[in-house]
Amino acid sequence: MIVLGVETSCDDTAAAVLENGRVVRANLVSSQDAVHAPYGGIVPEMASRQHIHAIQPMVDKALTEAGVAAADLDGLAVTCGPGLTGSLLVGLSFVKAWSFRSGIPYVGVNHLEAHVMSIFLEREVSFPYLALVASGGHTLLYLVRSFGDYEHLGGTLDDAAGEAYDKVAKMMGLGFPGGRVIDDLAKQGDPRAVAFPRARLRTPYDFSFSGLKTSVWHYLTRKRKDDWRDDMADIAASFQEAVVDMLIAPTLRAVEDTGIRRIVLGGGVSANSRLRGKMTEKVQEAGAELHYPSLRFCTDNGAMVALVGSHRLGEGDRDGPRLNADPALTL
Ligand code: KG4
Ligand code: ZN
């Protein structure tokens, strides 16, 4: 079965071709970073306009790279939520129209489910497992019993982890998006240089990053700019260490409480080198195993959408013309 996966939930236009639910024949992403960078964050209206320009060329390119003719596709999969409404509508309308015109079946895919399952693009993981999804819009912890059976354990009470990275990068004048830049800068810094706080919550599997963000802001404003300019790497490393600690603690608590010894990461922040490194150490100490996707499957991509779509289409699922984009879709 050959499935086209389309992802336009946020600011990247992505298209991929997946064969038999596992062979990635093409996986292309057209980044909008340069468009949004001057504003220090995503401008939703501009994001949807960019998707309109990019979607057809991206799909054409993906099919060419995969060596697949449009008529050879067995199914189409597209993100239908959660995300920015305008952005979601571009991908969904495109795929719906294609399905209607060609008669090729399509399914709408939950973006969070795609991140939770993205590991299967590269390896089989036994069920059950704990999935930590950390991205620009979400920070969530799930217990995954099987494909389609997800229990929500916890999530962020305020900012997402990636959002904290992006906002702190903006405060420090490091550009947008901030995750990669802070990750790189932190490699030259001392993570113990500044004692930023770790949020302590009453609910064991939840996360909170806005206090940390405010704390970085206070630190920067308290010190004169000339003073902290020299310490950029230390500040980045200290901030990052706090984020990483706050992602690890609830996840390990869930390992302890559930007895499930497999953890899977997904979402843009799971590309973070310190999170991968420190989580590997801590997970090993806890006698558990950690799986994370390659960088190209951590950040938003069409292959993970095609993966979930292939599974659903294979089970006979079909969506019709009435399916709508749901910006607040949950899993
Ligand atoms: O999953 P994703 O591509 O899009 C959403 O669904 O939001 O995640 C994007 C987020 C951004 O906030 C970005 O700053 C963050 O992932 N990110 C990182 C890294 N690479 C991307 N955060 C920390 N370290 C990284 N290396
Ligand atoms: Zn995402």
Tab-separated table of N, CA and C in Angstrom, residues 158 190 201:
chain	number	residue	atom	x	y	z
A	158	ASP	N	0.670	25.227	31.166
A	158	ASP	CA	0.782	26.567	30.565
A	158	ASP	C	1.521	26.476	29.230
A	190	ASP	N	27.788	26.314	30.899
A	190	ASP	CA	27.756	25.511	32.126
A	190	ASP	C	26.305	25.430	32.617
A	201	LEU	N	4.789	20.536	40.916
A	201	LEU	CA	3.335	20.527	40.755
A	201	LEU	C	2.728	19.446	41.636
